XYZ file of N, CA, C and O in Angstrom:
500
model
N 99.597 106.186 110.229
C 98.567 105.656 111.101
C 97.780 104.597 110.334
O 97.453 104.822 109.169
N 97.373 103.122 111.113
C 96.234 102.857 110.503
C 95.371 102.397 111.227
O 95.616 102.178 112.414
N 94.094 102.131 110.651
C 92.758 101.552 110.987
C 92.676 100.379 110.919
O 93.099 99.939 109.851
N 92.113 99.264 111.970
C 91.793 97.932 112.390
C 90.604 97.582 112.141
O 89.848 98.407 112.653
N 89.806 96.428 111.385
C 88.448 95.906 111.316
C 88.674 94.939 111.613
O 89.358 94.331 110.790
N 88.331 94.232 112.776
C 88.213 92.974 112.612
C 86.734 92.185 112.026
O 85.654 92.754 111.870
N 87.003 90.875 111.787
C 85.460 90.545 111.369
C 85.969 88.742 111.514
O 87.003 88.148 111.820
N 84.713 88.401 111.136
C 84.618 86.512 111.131
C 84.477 85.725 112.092
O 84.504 84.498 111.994
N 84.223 86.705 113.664
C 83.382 85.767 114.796
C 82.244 85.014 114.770
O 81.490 85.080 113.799
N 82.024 84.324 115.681
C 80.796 83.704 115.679
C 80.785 82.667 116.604
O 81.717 82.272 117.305
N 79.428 82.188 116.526
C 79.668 80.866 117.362
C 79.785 79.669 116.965
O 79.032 79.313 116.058
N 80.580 78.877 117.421
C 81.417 77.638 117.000
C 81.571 76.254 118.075
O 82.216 76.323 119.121
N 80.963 75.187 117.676
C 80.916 73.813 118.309
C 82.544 73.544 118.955
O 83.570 73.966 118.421
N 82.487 72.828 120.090
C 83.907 72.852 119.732
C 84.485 71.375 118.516
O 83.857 70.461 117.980
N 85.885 71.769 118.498
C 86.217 70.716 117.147
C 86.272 71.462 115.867
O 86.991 71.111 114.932
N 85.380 72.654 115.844
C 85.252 73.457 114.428
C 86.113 74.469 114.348
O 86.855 74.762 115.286
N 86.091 75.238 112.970
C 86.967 76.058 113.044
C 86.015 77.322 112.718
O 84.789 77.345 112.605
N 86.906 78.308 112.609
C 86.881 80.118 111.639
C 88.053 80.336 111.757
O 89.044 79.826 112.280
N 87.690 81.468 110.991
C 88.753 82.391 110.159
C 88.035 83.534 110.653
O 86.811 83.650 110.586
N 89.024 84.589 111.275
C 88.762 85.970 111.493
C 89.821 86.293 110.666
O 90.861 85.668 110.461
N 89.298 87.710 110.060
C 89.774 88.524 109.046
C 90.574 90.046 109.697
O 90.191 90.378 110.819
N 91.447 90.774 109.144
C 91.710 92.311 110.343
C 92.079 92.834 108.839
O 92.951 92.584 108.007
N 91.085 93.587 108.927
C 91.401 94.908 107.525
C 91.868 95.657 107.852
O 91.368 96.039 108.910
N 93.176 96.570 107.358
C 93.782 97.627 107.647
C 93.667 98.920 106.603
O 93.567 98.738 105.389
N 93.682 99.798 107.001
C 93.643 100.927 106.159
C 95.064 101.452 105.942
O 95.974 100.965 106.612
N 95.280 102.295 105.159
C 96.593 103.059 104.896
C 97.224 101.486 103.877
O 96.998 100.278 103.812
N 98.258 102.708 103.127
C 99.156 102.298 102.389
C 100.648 101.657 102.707
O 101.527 101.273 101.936
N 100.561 101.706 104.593
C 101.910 101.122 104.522
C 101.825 100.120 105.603
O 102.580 99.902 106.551
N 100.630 99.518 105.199
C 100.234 98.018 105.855
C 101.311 97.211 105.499
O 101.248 96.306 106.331
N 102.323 96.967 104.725
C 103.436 95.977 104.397
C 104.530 96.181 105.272
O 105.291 95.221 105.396
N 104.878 97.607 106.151
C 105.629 97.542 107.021
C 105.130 97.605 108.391
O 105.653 98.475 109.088
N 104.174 96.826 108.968
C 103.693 96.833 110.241
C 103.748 95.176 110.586
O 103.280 94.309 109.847
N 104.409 94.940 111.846
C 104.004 93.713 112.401
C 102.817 93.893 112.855
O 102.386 94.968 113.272
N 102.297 92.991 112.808
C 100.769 92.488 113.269
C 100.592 91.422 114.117
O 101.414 90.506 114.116
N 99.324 91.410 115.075
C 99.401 90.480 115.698
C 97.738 90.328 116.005
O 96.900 91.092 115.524
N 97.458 89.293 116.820
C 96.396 88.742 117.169
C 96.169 88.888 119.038
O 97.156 88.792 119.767
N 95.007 89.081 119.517
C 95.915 88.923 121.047
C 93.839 88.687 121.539
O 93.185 89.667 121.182
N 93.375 88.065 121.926
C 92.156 88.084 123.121
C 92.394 88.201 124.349
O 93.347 87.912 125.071
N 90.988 88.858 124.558
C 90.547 88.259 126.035
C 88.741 87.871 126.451
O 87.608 88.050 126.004
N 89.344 87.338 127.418
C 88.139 86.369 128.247
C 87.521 86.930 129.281
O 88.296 87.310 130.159
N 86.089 87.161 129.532
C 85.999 87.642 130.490
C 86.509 87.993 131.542
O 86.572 86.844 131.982
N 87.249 89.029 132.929
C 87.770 88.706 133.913
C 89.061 88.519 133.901
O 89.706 88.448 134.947
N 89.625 88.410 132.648
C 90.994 88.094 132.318
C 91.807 88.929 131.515
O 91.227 89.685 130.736
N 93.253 88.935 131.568
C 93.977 89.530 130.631
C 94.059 89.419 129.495
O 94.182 88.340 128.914
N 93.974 91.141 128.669
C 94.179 90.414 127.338
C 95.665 89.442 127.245
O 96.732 89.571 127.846
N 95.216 88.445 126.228
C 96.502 88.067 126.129
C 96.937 87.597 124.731
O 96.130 87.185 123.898
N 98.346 87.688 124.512
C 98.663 87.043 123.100
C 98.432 86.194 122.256
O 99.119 85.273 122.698
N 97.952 85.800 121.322
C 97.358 84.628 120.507
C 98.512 84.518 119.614
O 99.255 83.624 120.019
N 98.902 85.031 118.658
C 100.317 85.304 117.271
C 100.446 86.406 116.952
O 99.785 87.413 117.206
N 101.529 86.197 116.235
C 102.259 87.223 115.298
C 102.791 86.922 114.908
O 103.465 85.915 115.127
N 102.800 88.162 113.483
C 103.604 88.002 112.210
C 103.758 89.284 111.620
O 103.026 90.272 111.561
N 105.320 88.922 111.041
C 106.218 89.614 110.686
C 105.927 90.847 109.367
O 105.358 90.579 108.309
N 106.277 91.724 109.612
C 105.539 92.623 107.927
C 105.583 92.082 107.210
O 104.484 92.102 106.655
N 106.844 90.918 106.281
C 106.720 90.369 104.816
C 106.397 89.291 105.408
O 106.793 88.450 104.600
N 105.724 88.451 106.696
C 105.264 87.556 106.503
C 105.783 86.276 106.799
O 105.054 85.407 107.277
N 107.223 86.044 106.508
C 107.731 85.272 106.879
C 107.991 84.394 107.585
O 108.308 83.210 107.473
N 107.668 85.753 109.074
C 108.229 84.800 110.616
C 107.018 84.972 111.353
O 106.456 86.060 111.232
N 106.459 84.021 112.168
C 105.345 83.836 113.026
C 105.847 83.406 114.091
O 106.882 82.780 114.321
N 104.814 83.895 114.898
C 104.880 83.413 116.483
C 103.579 82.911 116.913
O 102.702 83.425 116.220
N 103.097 82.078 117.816
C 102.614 81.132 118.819
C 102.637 81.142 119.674
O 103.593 80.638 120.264
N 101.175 81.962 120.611
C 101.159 80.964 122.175
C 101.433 79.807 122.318
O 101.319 79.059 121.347
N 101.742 79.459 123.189
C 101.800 78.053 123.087
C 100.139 77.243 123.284
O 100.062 76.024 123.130
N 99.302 77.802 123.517
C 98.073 77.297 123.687
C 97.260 76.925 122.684
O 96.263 76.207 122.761
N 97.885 77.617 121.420
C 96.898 77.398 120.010
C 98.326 77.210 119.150
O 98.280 77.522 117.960
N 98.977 76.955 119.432
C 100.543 76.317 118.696
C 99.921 74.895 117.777
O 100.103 73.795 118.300
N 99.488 74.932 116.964
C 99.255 74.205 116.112
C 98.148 73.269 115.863
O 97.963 72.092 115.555
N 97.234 74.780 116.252
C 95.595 74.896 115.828
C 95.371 76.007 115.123
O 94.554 75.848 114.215
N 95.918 77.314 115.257
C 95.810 78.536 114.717
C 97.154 78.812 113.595
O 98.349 78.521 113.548
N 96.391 79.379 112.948
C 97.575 79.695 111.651
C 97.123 80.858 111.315
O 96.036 81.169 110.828
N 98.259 81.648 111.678
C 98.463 83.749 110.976
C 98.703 83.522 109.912
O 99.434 82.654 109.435
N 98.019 84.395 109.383
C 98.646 84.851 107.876
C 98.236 86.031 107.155
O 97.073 86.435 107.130
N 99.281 86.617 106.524
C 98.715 88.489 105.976
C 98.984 88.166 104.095
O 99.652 87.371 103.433
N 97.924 89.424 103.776
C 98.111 89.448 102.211
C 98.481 90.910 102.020
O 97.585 91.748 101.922
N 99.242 91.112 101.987
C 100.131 92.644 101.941
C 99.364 93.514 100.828
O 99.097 94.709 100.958
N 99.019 92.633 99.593
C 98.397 92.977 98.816
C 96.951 93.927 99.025
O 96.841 95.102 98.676
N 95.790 93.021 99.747
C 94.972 93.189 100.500
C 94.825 94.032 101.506
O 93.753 94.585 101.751
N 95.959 94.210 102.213
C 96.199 95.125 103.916
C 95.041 94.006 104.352
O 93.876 94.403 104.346
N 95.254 92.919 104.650
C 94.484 91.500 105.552
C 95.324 90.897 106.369
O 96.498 90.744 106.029
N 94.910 90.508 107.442
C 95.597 89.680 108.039
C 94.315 88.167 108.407
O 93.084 88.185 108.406
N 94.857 87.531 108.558
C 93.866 86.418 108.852
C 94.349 85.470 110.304
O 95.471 85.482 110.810
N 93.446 84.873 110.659
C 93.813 83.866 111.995
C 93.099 82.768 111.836
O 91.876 82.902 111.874
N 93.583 81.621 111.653
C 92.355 80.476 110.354
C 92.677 79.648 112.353
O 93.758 79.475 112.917
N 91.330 79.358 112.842
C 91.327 78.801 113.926
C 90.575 77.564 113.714
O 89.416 77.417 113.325
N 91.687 76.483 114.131
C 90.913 74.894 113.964
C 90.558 74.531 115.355
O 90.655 75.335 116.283
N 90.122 73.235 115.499
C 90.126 72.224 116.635
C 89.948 73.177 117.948
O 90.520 73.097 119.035
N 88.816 74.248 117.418
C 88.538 74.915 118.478
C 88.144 74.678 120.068
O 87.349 73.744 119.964
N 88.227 74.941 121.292
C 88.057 74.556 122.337
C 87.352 75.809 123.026
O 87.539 77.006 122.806
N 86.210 74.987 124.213
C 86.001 76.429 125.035
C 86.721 77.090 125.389
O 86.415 78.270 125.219
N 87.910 76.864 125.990
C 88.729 77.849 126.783
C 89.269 78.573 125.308
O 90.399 78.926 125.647
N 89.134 78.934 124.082
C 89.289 79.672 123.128
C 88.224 80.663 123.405
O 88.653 81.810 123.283
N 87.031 80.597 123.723
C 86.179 82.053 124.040
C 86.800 82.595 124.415
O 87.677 82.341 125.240
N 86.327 84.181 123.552
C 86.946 85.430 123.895
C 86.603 86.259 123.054
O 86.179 85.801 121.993
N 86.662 87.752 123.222
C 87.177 88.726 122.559
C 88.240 88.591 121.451
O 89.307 88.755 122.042
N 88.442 88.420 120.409
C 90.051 88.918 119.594
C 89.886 89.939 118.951
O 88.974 90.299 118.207
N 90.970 90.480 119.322
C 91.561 91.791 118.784
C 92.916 91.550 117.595
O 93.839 90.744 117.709
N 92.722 92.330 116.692
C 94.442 92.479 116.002
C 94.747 93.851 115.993
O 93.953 94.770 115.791
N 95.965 93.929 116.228
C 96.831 95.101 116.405
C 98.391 94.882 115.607
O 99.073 93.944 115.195
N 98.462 96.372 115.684
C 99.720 96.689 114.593
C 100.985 97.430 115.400
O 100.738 97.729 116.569
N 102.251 97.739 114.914
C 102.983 97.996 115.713
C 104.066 98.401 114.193
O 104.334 97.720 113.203
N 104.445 99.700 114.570
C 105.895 99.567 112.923
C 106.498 98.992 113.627
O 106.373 98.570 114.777
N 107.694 98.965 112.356
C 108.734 97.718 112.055
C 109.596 97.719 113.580
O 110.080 98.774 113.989
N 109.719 96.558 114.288
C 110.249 96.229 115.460
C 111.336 95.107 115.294
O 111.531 94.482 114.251
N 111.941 94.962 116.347
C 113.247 93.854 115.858
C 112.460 92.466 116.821
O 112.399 92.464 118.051
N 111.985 91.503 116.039
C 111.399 90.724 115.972
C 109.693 90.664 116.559
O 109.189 91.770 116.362
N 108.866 89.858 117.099
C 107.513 89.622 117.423
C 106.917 90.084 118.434
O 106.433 89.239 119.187
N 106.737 91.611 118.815
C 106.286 91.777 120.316
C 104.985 90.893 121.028
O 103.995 90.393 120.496
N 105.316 90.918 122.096
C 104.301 89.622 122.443
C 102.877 90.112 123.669
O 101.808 89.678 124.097
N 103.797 91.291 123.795
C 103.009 92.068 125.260
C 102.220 93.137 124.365
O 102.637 93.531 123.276
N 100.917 93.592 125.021
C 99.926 94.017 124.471
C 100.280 95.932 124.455
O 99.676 96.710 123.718
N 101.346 96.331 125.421
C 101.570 97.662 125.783
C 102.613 98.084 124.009
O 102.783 99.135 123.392
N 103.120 96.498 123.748
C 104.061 97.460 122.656
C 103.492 97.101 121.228
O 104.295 96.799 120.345
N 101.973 97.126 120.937
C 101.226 97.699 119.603
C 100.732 98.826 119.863
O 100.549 99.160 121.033
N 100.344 99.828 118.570
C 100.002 100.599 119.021
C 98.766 101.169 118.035
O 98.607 102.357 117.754
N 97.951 100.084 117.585
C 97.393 100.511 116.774
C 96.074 99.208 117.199
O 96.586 98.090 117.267
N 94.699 99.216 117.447
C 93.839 98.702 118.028
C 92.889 98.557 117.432
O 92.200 99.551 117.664
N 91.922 97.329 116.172
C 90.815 97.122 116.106
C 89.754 97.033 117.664
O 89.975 97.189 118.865
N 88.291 96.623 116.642
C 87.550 97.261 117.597
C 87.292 95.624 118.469
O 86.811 95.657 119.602
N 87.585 94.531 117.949
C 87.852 93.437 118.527
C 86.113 92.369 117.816
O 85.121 92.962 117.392
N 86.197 91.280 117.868
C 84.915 90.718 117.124
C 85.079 88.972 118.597
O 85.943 88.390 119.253
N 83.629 88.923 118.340
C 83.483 87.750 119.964
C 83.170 86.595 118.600
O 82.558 86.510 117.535
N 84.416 85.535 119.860
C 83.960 84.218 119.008
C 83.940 83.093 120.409
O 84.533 83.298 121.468
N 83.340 82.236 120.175
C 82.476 81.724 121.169
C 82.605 80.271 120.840
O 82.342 79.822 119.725
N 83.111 79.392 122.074
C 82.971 77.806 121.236
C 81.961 77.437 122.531
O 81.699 77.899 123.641
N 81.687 76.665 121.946
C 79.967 76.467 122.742
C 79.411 75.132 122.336
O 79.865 74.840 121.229
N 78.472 74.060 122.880
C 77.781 72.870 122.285
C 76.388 73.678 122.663
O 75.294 73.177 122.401
């Protein structure tokens, strides 16, 4: 089993970035895919990325496809979501969640099974 922290919301102009952080507990944070997923008021959660236990392979909504960059330190049990060129329609809730070892990136929110408590980040003028 492990435990989810997320942290590093806030509020943000748009154009700017953060970095949210997802601390995991337990010792076998190196074999869990991980992922990222919000939601918006009124709306579904929905997928943001994922990445692979060693890290390797990532996935992309296509909506933050090359504004957002995953990345985990196995070392650490961290995962990170470094968010640039932020936009309003980025408000939301994010959550990261975990899932053991699966044959490639689940993308739907029913197949993690492991749930931080989620941290609000807000792009706003």
């Amino acid at each position: 089993q492990v435990q989810l922290v997320e942290s590093g919301g806030g509020l943000v102009q748009p154009g700017g970035s953060l970095r949210l952080s997802c601390a995991a507990s337990g010792r076998t944070f190196s074999t869990y895919t991980m992922g990222w997923f919000r939601q918006a008021p009124g709306k579904e959660r929905e997928f943001v990325a994922g990445i692979s236990p060693s890290g390797r392979s990532t996935t992309y909504a296509d909506s933050v496809q090359g504004r957002f960059t995953i990345s985990r330190d196995n070392a650490k049990t961290t995962m990170y979501l470094q968010m640039n060129s932020l936009k309003p329609d980025d408000t939301a809730v994010y959550y990261c969640a975990a899932v053991g070892p699966t044959l490639g990136i689940p993308r739907r929110p029913q197949e993690y099974n492991y749930w931080g408590q989620g941290t609000q980040v807000t792009v706003s003028s």
